[in-house]
């Protein structure tokens, strides 16, 4: 009886595999007839859903680079049950995905994120997304980014706190705290370091709740409908604290009539344009996700690289001490080549967002990647997910030179990658709105550091290893020693 059951199960399995194999063959034949080419396949350990591959690409950042080197610009893990993602870094495909209306993110993100942060730029497609982008726009206008006074004061405090006698220190946590504070000023128009002002929670309680809610939101996104099986008390509490903290400030601005204030935080910009309290709160939460650890991650990575390449620190220090560069304002910082090259080179090697995904909103054609030569178009039926690895894209020797693993900021003087060959700030419809703000603020911090410290030395012999949370940070932080003259 037992033997019979096993034999039947095995026979069933073989039939299922044969069925899946022939279905895939039929699809390939049909695609070829229509001028499409099949995508190069990649074997995974778990062949049904390629689950091991999906997990690895979110935990081991360089894995997609290694696979692209083996399989080419476009490939697909073989998943017998279907539904596996197409991986592509072919610039023509990236252009098509980033500029058309056929690709989106809503169905991948909104179900898991809706309860916490609702509908906004990071969770919707189409009209809703477009509407949010328009409402956010004035906050990123140049005249709203000129004032570096709060950042300057924060940098003063940081420089006063950091040891300058060669004692080992990790720059990542204080950089994170500093940019968390500037983020809150930018989003809410309040100084979180100034103490309590009647809000139902302290800024620290809000931040803790924000992180807790994000942590559980990740599970919601991973588990889909099965999420309801997980105890939800902590998640609901975290959402409640974060919501009530922000509601307090939204109410103040809407009810207190302070909409005419000159402070152009995201909150005040939005309050000029809508009365929808929940909508405004949701946008602030999404702004927090886009901004709160991005700039600190970039500067931390830049310092990590500079501490191992002292010649560039000396170059930066020389420029920072040059009296002609004494005025650090929006325009001078944005035009400053040395910091720009350092920041772009850092983003090239360690993109803050190393992978990005999109889902096909209808049947679509990708311009290339089909057949063994990868020169035929690829058919992507509605619901196909594409994964784009910026980490791999930024290591193309034909664009960046043979020494792609080296930190060489001066390469940016002689290369000219297209928008689809370097995507540190994304590109196309959903390109980063904060790019100028980032380049100016990060340059400001690097210049202030280089003015003060004669040397920046690494205190960590390990190679850079990425840890993917909201952004991709160095797993081991940025352990350095700083020396003043
Ligand atoms: C090192 C810092 C940063 C980097 C590297 C960065 C990079 C990116 C990238 C790659 C995208 C595209 C995402 C996609 O394709 O779906 C993006 C989107 C975005 N970024 Fe940034 N970002 C940074 C900081 C910021 C900051 C500080 C803000 C705001 C204060 C900001 C606001 C946004 C917004 C609003 C979007 C969404 C655009 C949309 O979906 O339409 N970013 N960012």
Coordinates of C-alpha atoms and ligand atoms in Angstrom, one line a residue:
X1 CA 0.0 0.0 0.0
X2 CA 2.8 2.4 1.1
X3 CA 4.9 1.4 -1.9
X4 CA 1.9 2.0 -4.2
X5 CA 1.4 5.5 -2.9
X6 CA 5.0 6.4 -3.4
X7 CA 5.0 5.0 -7.0
X8 CA 1.8 7.0 -7.8
X9 CA 3.3 10.2 -6.3
X10 CA 6.5 9.8 -8.4
X11 CA 4.5 9.1 -11.5
X12 CA 2.4 12.2 -10.9
X13 CA 5.5 14.3 -10.4
X14 CA 7.1 13.0 -13.6
X15 CA 3.9 13.8 -15.5
X16 CA 3.8 17.3 -14.0
X17 CA 7.4 17.9 -15.0
X18 CA 6.7 16.7 -18.5
X19 CA 3.7 18.9 -18.8
X20 CA 5.6 22.0 -17.6
X21 CA 8.5 21.2 -19.9
X22 CA 6.2 20.9 -23.0
X23 CA 4.2 24.0 -22.0
X24 CA 7.5 25.9 -21.9
X25 CA 8.5 24.5 -25.3
X26 CA 5.2 25.5 -26.9
X27 CA 5.6 29.0 -25.5
X28 CA 9.1 29.3 -27.0
X29 CA 7.9 28.1 -30.4
X30 CA 5.0 30.6 -30.4
X31 CA 7.4 33.4 -29.3
X32 CA 9.9 32.5 -32.0
X33 CA 7.1 32.6 -34.6
X34 CA 6.2 36.1 -33.6
X35 CA 9.9 37.3 -33.9
X36 CA 10.6 37.1 -30.2
X37 CA 13.5 35.1 -28.8
X38 CA 13.5 33.0 -25.6
X39 CA 15.4 34.4 -22.7
X40 CA 18.6 32.5 -21.7
X41 CA 17.8 30.3 -18.7
X42 CA 19.7 29.9 -15.5
X43 CA 19.4 26.8 -13.4
X44 CA 18.7 27.2 -9.7
X45 CA 18.9 24.7 -6.8
X46 CA 15.1 24.8 -6.2
X47 CA 13.7 24.3 -9.7
X48 CA 10.0 24.9 -9.1
X49 CA 9.8 28.5 -8.0
X50 CA 13.5 29.4 -8.1
X51 CA 12.9 30.5 -4.5
X52 CA 16.6 30.1 -3.5
X53 CA 17.6 32.5 -6.3
X54 CA 14.9 35.0 -5.3
X55 CA 16.2 34.9 -1.7
X56 CA 19.9 35.1 -2.7
X57 CA 19.4 38.2 -4.9
X58 CA 18.0 40.1 -1.9
X59 CA 20.7 39.0 0.5
X60 CA 23.9 38.7 -1.5
X61 CA 24.3 41.8 -3.6
X62 CA 27.0 40.8 -6.0
X63 CA 25.3 37.5 -7.0
X64 CA 23.4 39.1 -9.9
X65 CA 26.7 40.7 -11.2
X66 CA 28.3 37.2 -11.2
X67 CA 25.3 35.8 -13.0
X68 CA 25.1 38.6 -15.6
X69 CA 28.8 38.0 -16.4
X70 CA 28.0 34.3 -17.0
X71 CA 24.6 34.7 -18.8
X72 CA 24.7 38.1 -20.4
X73 CA 22.7 41.2 -20.0
X74 CA 19.4 39.4 -19.9
X75 CA 18.5 36.0 -18.3
X76 CA 15.9 34.2 -16.3
X77 CA 16.0 31.7 -13.5
X78 CA 14.4 28.5 -14.7
X79 CA 11.3 28.0 -12.6
X80 CA 9.2 25.0 -13.7
X81 CA 6.0 26.5 -12.1
X82 CA 6.5 29.7 -14.0
X83 CA 6.3 33.2 -12.7
X84 CA 10.1 33.8 -12.3
X85 CA 11.6 37.2 -12.8
X86 CA 13.5 38.3 -15.9
X87 CA 16.8 39.9 -15.0
X88 CA 18.0 42.6 -17.3
X89 CA 20.6 45.3 -17.5
X90 CA 20.5 45.8 -21.2
X91 CA 20.4 49.6 -21.6
X92 CA 17.7 49.5 -24.3
X93 CA 15.5 47.4 -21.9
X94 CA 16.1 49.8 -19.0
X95 CA 15.1 52.7 -21.2
X96 CA 11.9 51.0 -22.3
X97 CA 11.0 50.0 -18.7
X98 CA 11.8 53.4 -17.2
X99 CA 10.1 55.6 -19.8
X100 CA 7.0 53.8 -20.9
X101 CA 3.6 53.5 -19.2
X102 CA 3.6 49.7 -19.4
X103 CA 5.6 49.0 -16.2
X104 CA 4.7 49.8 -12.6
X105 CA 5.2 48.9 -9.0
X106 CA 1.7 49.3 -7.4
X107 CA 0.7 45.6 -7.3
X108 CA 4.0 44.6 -5.8
X109 CA 4.1 47.3 -3.1
X110 CA 0.6 48.7 -2.3
X111 CA -1.0 45.6 -0.7
X112 CA 1.8 45.3 1.9
X113 CA 2.4 49.0 2.5
X114 CA -1.1 50.4 2.2
X115 CA -2.1 50.2 5.9
X116 CA 1.1 51.9 7.0
X117 CA 1.7 54.6 4.4
X118 CA -1.2 54.5 2.0
X119 CA -1.2 55.7 -1.6
X120 CA 1.7 57.9 -2.7
X121 CA 4.6 58.1 -5.0
X122 CA 6.3 54.9 -3.7
X123 CA 3.2 52.8 -3.8
X124 CA 1.1 53.8 -6.9
X125 CA 1.2 53.9 -10.7
X126 CA -0.6 56.0 -13.3
X127 CA -2.7 59.0 -12.3
X128 CA -2.2 58.7 -8.5
X129 CA 1.6 58.5 -8.9
X130 CA 1.6 61.4 -11.3
X131 CA -0.6 63.5 -8.9
X132 CA 1.8 62.8 -5.9
X133 CA 4.8 63.7 -8.0
X134 CA 3.2 67.0 -8.9
X135 CA 2.3 67.8 -5.3
X136 CA 5.8 67.0 -4.1
X137 CA 7.6 69.0 -6.8
X138 CA 7.7 72.5 -5.1
X139 CA 9.6 71.0 -2.1
X140 CA 12.5 70.1 -4.4
X141 CA 12.7 73.5 -6.1
X142 CA 16.1 75.1 -6.0
X143 CA 15.1 78.0 -3.8
X144 CA 13.9 75.5 -1.2
X145 CA 17.2 73.7 -1.1
X146 CA 19.5 76.7 -0.6
X147 CA 19.4 76.9 3.2
X148 CA 22.1 74.7 4.7
X149 CA 22.0 76.3 8.1
X150 CA 20.5 73.4 10.0
X151 CA 22.8 70.9 8.3
X152 CA 25.8 73.2 9.1
X153 CA 24.8 73.2 12.8
X154 CA 24.4 69.5 12.8
X155 CA 27.9 69.0 11.2
X156 CA 29.4 71.4 13.9
X157 CA 28.0 69.1 16.6
X158 CA 29.2 65.9 14.8
X159 CA 32.7 67.3 14.3
X160 CA 32.8 68.3 18.0
X161 CA 31.8 64.8 19.1
X162 CA 34.0 62.7 16.8
X163 CA 37.4 61.7 18.2
X164 CA 40.2 63.4 16.3
X165 CA 43.2 61.6 17.9
X166 CA 43.2 58.4 15.9
X167 CA 40.8 56.5 18.1
X168 CA 38.8 54.0 16.1
X169 CA 35.2 55.1 15.5
X170 CA 32.2 54.0 13.3
X171 CA 31.0 56.9 11.2
X172 CA 27.8 55.2 10.0
X173 CA 25.6 55.6 13.2
X174 CA 26.3 59.4 13.8
X175 CA 25.8 60.1 10.1
X176 CA 22.5 58.3 10.2
X177 CA 21.3 60.3 13.2
X178 CA 22.4 63.6 11.6
X179 CA 20.5 62.9 8.4
X180 CA 17.5 61.6 10.2
X181 CA 17.3 65.0 11.9
X182 CA 17.7 66.9 8.6
X183 CA 15.1 64.7 7.0
X184 CA 12.6 65.5 9.7
X185 CA 13.2 69.2 9.2
X186 CA 12.8 68.8 5.5
X187 CA 9.6 66.8 5.8
X188 CA 7.9 68.3 8.8
X189 CA 9.6 71.7 9.2
X190 CA 10.3 70.9 12.9
X191 CA 13.6 70.5 14.7
X192 CA 13.5 67.1 16.3
X193 CA 16.5 68.0 18.6
X194 CA 14.6 71.0 20.1
X195 CA 12.6 69.0 22.7
X196 CA 8.9 68.3 23.2
X197 CA 6.3 70.7 21.8
X198 CA 3.1 68.9 22.8
X199 CA 3.2 66.1 20.3
X200 CA 1.8 62.8 21.6
X201 CA 5.2 61.1 21.2
X202 CA 8.8 62.1 21.2
X203 CA 10.8 62.1 18.0
X204 CA 12.7 59.1 19.2
X205 CA 9.4 57.2 19.8
X206 CA 8.3 58.2 16.4
X207 CA 11.5 56.9 14.8
X208 CA 11.4 53.6 16.7
X209 CA 7.8 53.2 15.6
X210 CA 8.6 54.0 12.0
X211 CA 11.4 51.4 11.9
X212 CA 9.2 48.8 13.6
X213 CA 6.4 49.4 11.2
X214 CA 8.8 49.2 8.2
X215 CA 10.1 45.9 9.6
X216 CA 6.7 44.3 9.7
X217 CA 5.7 45.9 6.4
X218 CA 8.6 43.9 4.8
X219 CA 6.9 40.7 6.1
X220 CA 3.6 41.8 4.8
X221 CA 5.1 42.3 1.4
X222 CA 6.9 38.9 1.5
X223 CA 4.0 36.8 2.9
X224 CA 1.1 38.4 0.9
X225 CA -2.2 37.1 2.1
X226 CA -0.6 34.7 4.5
X227 CA 0.5 37.7 6.5
X228 CA -2.7 37.6 8.6
X229 CA -1.4 34.4 10.2
X230 CA 1.4 36.4 11.9
X231 CA 0.6 38.1 15.2
X232 CA -0.1 41.7 14.4
X233 CA -0.2 43.5 17.7
X234 CA 3.3 45.1 17.5
X235 CA 2.7 46.1 13.9
X236 CA -0.6 47.8 14.6
X237 CA 0.9 49.6 17.7
X238 CA 3.9 50.8 15.7
X239 CA 1.6 52.2 12.9
X240 CA -0.6 53.8 15.6
X241 CA 2.4 55.7 17.2
X242 CA 3.8 56.8 13.9
X243 CA 0.4 57.9 12.6
X244 CA -0.6 59.8 15.8
X245 CA 2.8 61.6 15.9
X246 CA 2.4 62.8 12.3
X247 CA -1.3 63.6 12.6
X248 CA -0.5 66.0 15.4
X249 CA 1.7 68.1 13.0
X250 CA -0.6 67.7 10.0
X251 CA -3.5 69.0 12.2
X252 CA -1.4 71.9 13.5
X253 CA -0.6 73.1 10.0
X254 CA -4.1 72.6 8.6
X255 CA -6.0 73.9 11.7
X256 CA -3.5 76.5 12.8
X257 CA -3.7 78.2 9.5
X258 CA 0.1 78.2 9.3
X259 CA -0.1 77.2 5.7
X260 CA 1.2 80.6 4.7
X261 CA 4.4 80.0 6.6
X262 CA 7.6 80.5 4.5
X263 CA 9.0 77.2 5.8
X264 CA 8.7 74.9 2.7
X265 CA 8.8 71.5 4.3
X266 CA 7.0 68.7 2.4
X267 CA 4.2 69.1 5.0
X268 CA 3.6 72.8 4.3
X269 CA 4.0 72.3 0.5
X270 CA 1.3 69.6 0.6
X271 CA -1.0 71.6 3.0
X272 CA -1.0 74.4 0.4
X273 CA -2.5 72.0 -2.1
X274 CA -4.9 69.6 -0.3
X275 CA -6.9 69.3 2.9
X276 CA -6.8 65.5 3.0
X277 CA -5.1 64.8 6.3
X278 CA -4.5 61.1 5.8
X279 CA -3.2 61.7 2.3
X280 CA -0.7 64.3 3.7
X281 CA 0.4 61.9 6.5
X282 CA 0.9 59.1 4.0
X283 CA 3.1 61.3 1.8
X284 CA 5.3 62.3 4.8
X285 CA 5.8 58.6 5.6
X286 CA 6.8 57.9 2.1
X287 CA 9.1 60.9 2.1
X288 CA 10.7 59.5 5.2
X289 CA 11.3 56.1 3.4
X290 CA 12.9 57.9 0.4
X291 CA 15.1 60.1 2.4
X292 CA 15.9 59.0 6.0
X293 CA 19.0 56.8 5.5
X294 CA 19.9 57.4 1.9
X295 CA 22.4 60.4 2.2
X296 CA 24.0 59.0 5.3
X297 CA 24.5 55.6 3.5
X298 CA 26.1 57.4 0.5
X299 CA 28.5 59.5 2.7
X300 CA 29.3 56.4 4.9
X301 CA 30.2 54.5 1.7
X302 CA 32.3 57.4 0.4
X303 CA 34.2 57.6 3.6
X304 CA 34.7 53.8 3.6
X305 CA 36.3 54.1 0.1
X306 CA 38.3 57.3 0.9
X307 CA 39.7 55.7 4.1
X308 CA 41.2 53.0 1.9
X309 CA 42.4 55.3 -0.9
X310 CA 44.3 58.0 1.0
X311 CA 45.5 59.8 -2.2
X312 CA 41.9 60.9 -2.8
X313 CA 41.5 62.1 0.8
X314 CA 44.6 64.3 0.3
X315 CA 43.2 65.6 -2.9
X316 CA 39.9 66.4 -1.3
X317 CA 41.6 68.0 1.7
X318 CA 43.7 70.2 -0.6
X319 CA 40.6 71.4 -2.3
X320 CA 38.8 72.0 1.0
X321 CA 41.6 74.1 2.3
X322 CA 41.9 76.1 -0.8
X323 CA 40.7 79.6 0.0
X324 CA 38.9 79.8 -3.4
X325 CA 36.6 77.1 -2.1
X326 CA 35.8 78.6 1.2
X327 CA 32.2 79.5 0.3
X328 CA 30.1 76.3 0.5
X329 CA 26.8 77.1 -0.9
X330 CA 24.3 75.3 -3.2
X331 CA 25.8 76.4 -6.5
X332 CA 29.5 76.0 -5.6
X333 CA 28.8 72.6 -4.0
X334 CA 26.8 71.4 -7.0
X335 CA 29.5 72.4 -9.5
X336 CA 32.4 71.1 -7.4
X337 CA 34.0 68.4 -9.6
X338 CA 36.1 66.6 -6.9
X339 CA 33.1 65.8 -4.6
X340 CA 30.9 65.1 -7.6
X341 CA 33.3 62.5 -8.9
X342 CA 33.8 60.9 -5.5
X343 CA 30.0 60.7 -5.0
X344 CA 29.3 59.3 -8.5
X345 CA 32.2 56.8 -8.1
X346 CA 30.8 55.7 -4.7
X347 CA 27.3 55.3 -6.2
X348 CA 28.7 53.4 -9.1
X349 CA 30.5 50.8 -6.9
X350 CA 27.9 50.7 -4.1
X351 CA 24.5 51.9 -5.3
X352 CA 22.3 52.9 -2.4
X353 CA 19.5 51.0 -4.2
X354 CA 21.4 48.1 -5.8
X355 CA 18.3 46.4 -7.3
X356 CA 15.0 47.7 -8.6
X357 CA 11.9 45.8 -9.8
X358 CA 9.0 46.6 -12.1
X359 CA 5.9 44.6 -13.1
X360 CA 4.4 44.5 -16.6
X361 CA 1.0 46.2 -16.4
X362 CA 0.0 44.6 -19.8
X363 CA 1.6 42.4 -22.4
X364 CA 4.8 44.2 -23.4
X365 CA 7.9 43.7 -25.6
X366 CA 11.4 44.2 -24.3
X367 CA 13.6 45.5 -27.1
X368 CA 16.4 43.0 -26.6
X369 CA 17.6 40.0 -24.7
X370 CA 16.0 37.2 -26.6
X371 CA 17.8 34.1 -28.1
X372 CA 21.3 33.0 -27.5
X373 CA 22.8 36.2 -28.9
X374 CA 20.3 38.3 -26.9
X375 CA 19.6 40.4 -29.9
X376 CA 15.9 39.5 -30.4
X377 CA 13.0 41.2 -28.6
X378 CA 11.5 39.4 -25.6
X379 CA 7.8 38.9 -25.0
X380 CA 6.8 39.8 -21.4
X381 CA 3.2 38.9 -20.6
X382 CA 1.2 41.0 -18.2
X383 CA 2.4 40.3 -14.7
X384 CA 6.0 39.6 -15.6
X385 CA 8.4 41.0 -13.0
X386 CA 11.8 42.4 -14.2
X387 CA 14.7 42.8 -11.8
X388 CA 17.4 45.4 -12.7
X389 CA 20.7 45.2 -10.8
X390 CA 22.3 48.6 -10.8
X391 CA 25.3 46.9 -9.0
X392 CA 25.9 44.8 -12.1
X393 CA 25.0 47.6 -14.6
X394 CA 27.7 49.9 -13.0
X395 CA 30.4 47.2 -13.6
X396 CA 30.2 47.1 -17.4
X397 CA 33.9 47.4 -18.6
X398 CA 32.8 48.7 -22.0
X399 CA 31.3 51.7 -20.3
X400 CA 33.5 52.2 -17.2
X401 CA 36.8 50.6 -18.2
X402 CA 38.6 47.4 -17.3
X403 CA 39.3 48.4 -13.7
X404 CA 35.6 48.4 -12.7
X405 CA 36.3 47.2 -9.1
X406 CA 38.7 50.1 -8.4
X407 CA 37.7 53.3 -6.7
X408 CA 38.9 55.9 -9.2
X409 CA 36.8 59.1 -9.0
X410 CA 38.8 60.7 -11.9
X411 CA 37.4 58.2 -14.3
X412 CA 34.3 60.5 -14.4
X413 CA 36.5 63.1 -16.2
X414 CA 36.8 60.8 -19.2
X415 CA 33.7 58.6 -19.3
X416 CA 30.2 59.7 -20.3
X417 CA 27.7 56.9 -19.5
X418 CA 24.2 57.3 -20.9
X419 CA 21.2 57.7 -18.6
X420 CA 20.7 53.9 -18.9
X421 CA 24.3 52.9 -18.2
X422 CA 24.5 54.7 -14.8
X423 CA 21.4 54.6 -12.7
X424 CA 22.6 55.7 -9.3
X425 CA 19.6 58.0 -9.0
X426 CA 17.3 55.9 -11.2
X427 CA 16.1 57.4 -14.5
X428 CA 13.1 58.1 -16.6
X429 CA 9.7 58.7 -15.1
X430 CA 10.5 57.7 -11.6
X431 CA 14.0 59.3 -11.4
X432 CA 15.0 60.5 -7.9
X433 CA 13.5 63.8 -7.0
X434 CA 16.1 64.4 -4.3
X435 CA 19.2 64.2 -6.5
X436 CA 20.3 67.8 -6.3
X437 CA 19.6 67.9 -2.5
X438 CA 21.7 64.8 -2.1
X439 CA 24.7 66.0 -4.2
X440 CA 24.8 69.3 -2.4
X441 CA 24.4 68.0 1.2
X442 CA 26.8 65.1 0.7
X443 CA 29.4 67.4 -0.9
X444 CA 28.9 69.8 2.0
X445 CA 29.6 67.1 4.6
X446 CA 32.7 65.8 2.8
X447 CA 34.1 69.2 2.4
X448 CA 33.6 70.0 6.1
X449 CA 35.2 66.7 7.1
X450 CA 38.2 67.3 4.8
X451 CA 38.6 70.9 6.2
X452 CA 38.9 69.5 9.6
X453 CA 40.7 66.2 9.3
X454 CA 44.2 65.8 8.0
X455 CA 43.9 62.0 7.6
X456 CA 41.1 59.5 7.4
X457 CA 42.3 55.9 7.9
X458 CA 40.5 52.6 7.7
X459 CA 40.2 50.6 10.9
X460 CA 38.5 47.6 9.2
X461 CA 40.4 45.0 7.0
X462 CA 37.2 43.4 5.7
X463 CA 35.9 44.0 2.2
X464 CA 32.8 46.0 1.7
X465 CA 29.7 43.8 2.2
X466 CA 26.3 45.1 1.5
X467 CA 23.3 44.7 3.8
X468 CA 20.0 45.3 2.1
X469 CA 17.3 46.9 4.2
X470 CA 15.5 50.0 3.0
X471 CA 18.8 51.0 1.4
X472 CA 22.0 49.0 0.9
X473 CA 24.5 49.9 3.7
X474 CA 27.9 48.5 4.6
X475 CA 27.2 45.5 6.8
X476 CA 30.2 46.4 9.0
X477 CA 29.6 50.1 9.1
X478 CA 32.4 52.6 8.4
X479 CA 35.2 52.0 11.0
X480 CA 37.9 54.7 10.7
X481 CA 40.4 56.8 12.6
X482 CA 40.4 60.5 12.1
X483 CA 43.4 62.8 12.7
X484 CA 43.6 66.5 13.1
X485 CA 46.9 68.4 12.5
Ligands
LIG1 C1 22.0 59.0 -1.7 C2 20.8 59.4 -1.7 C3 19.7 58.9 -2.7 C4 19.8 58.1 -3.7 C5 21.0 57.3 -4.2 C6 18.5 58.0 -4.3 C7 18.2 57.2 -5.4 C8 16.9 57.0 -5.9 C9 16.6 56.1 -6.9 C10 17.5 55.1 -7.6 C11 15.3 56.3 -7.2 C12 14.4 55.5 -8.2 C13 13.6 54.5 -7.6 C14 12.8 53.7 -8.7 O1 13.3 53.6 -9.8 O2 11.7 53.2 -8.4 C15 14.8 57.3 -6.3 C16 13.5 57.7 -6.2 C17 13.1 58.7 -5.4 N1 13.8 59.5 -4.6 FE1 15.8 59.3 -4.2 N2 17.7 58.8 -3.7 C18 18.4 59.4 -2.7 C19 17.9 60.3 -1.8 C20 16.7 60.9 -1.8 C21 16.2 61.9 -0.9 C22 17.1 62.6 0.2 C23 15.0 62.2 -1.3 C24 14.0 63.2 -0.7 C25 14.3 64.0 0.2 C26 14.6 61.4 -2.4 C27 13.4 61.3 -3.0 C28 13.0 60.4 -4.0 C29 11.7 60.3 -4.5 C30 10.5 61.1 -4.0 C31 11.7 59.2 -5.4 C32 10.5 58.6 -6.0 C33 10.3 59.0 -7.4 C34 9.1 58.2 -8.0 O3 8.8 57.1 -7.7 O4 8.5 58.9 -8.9 N3 15.7 60.6 -2.7 N4 15.8 57.7 -5.5

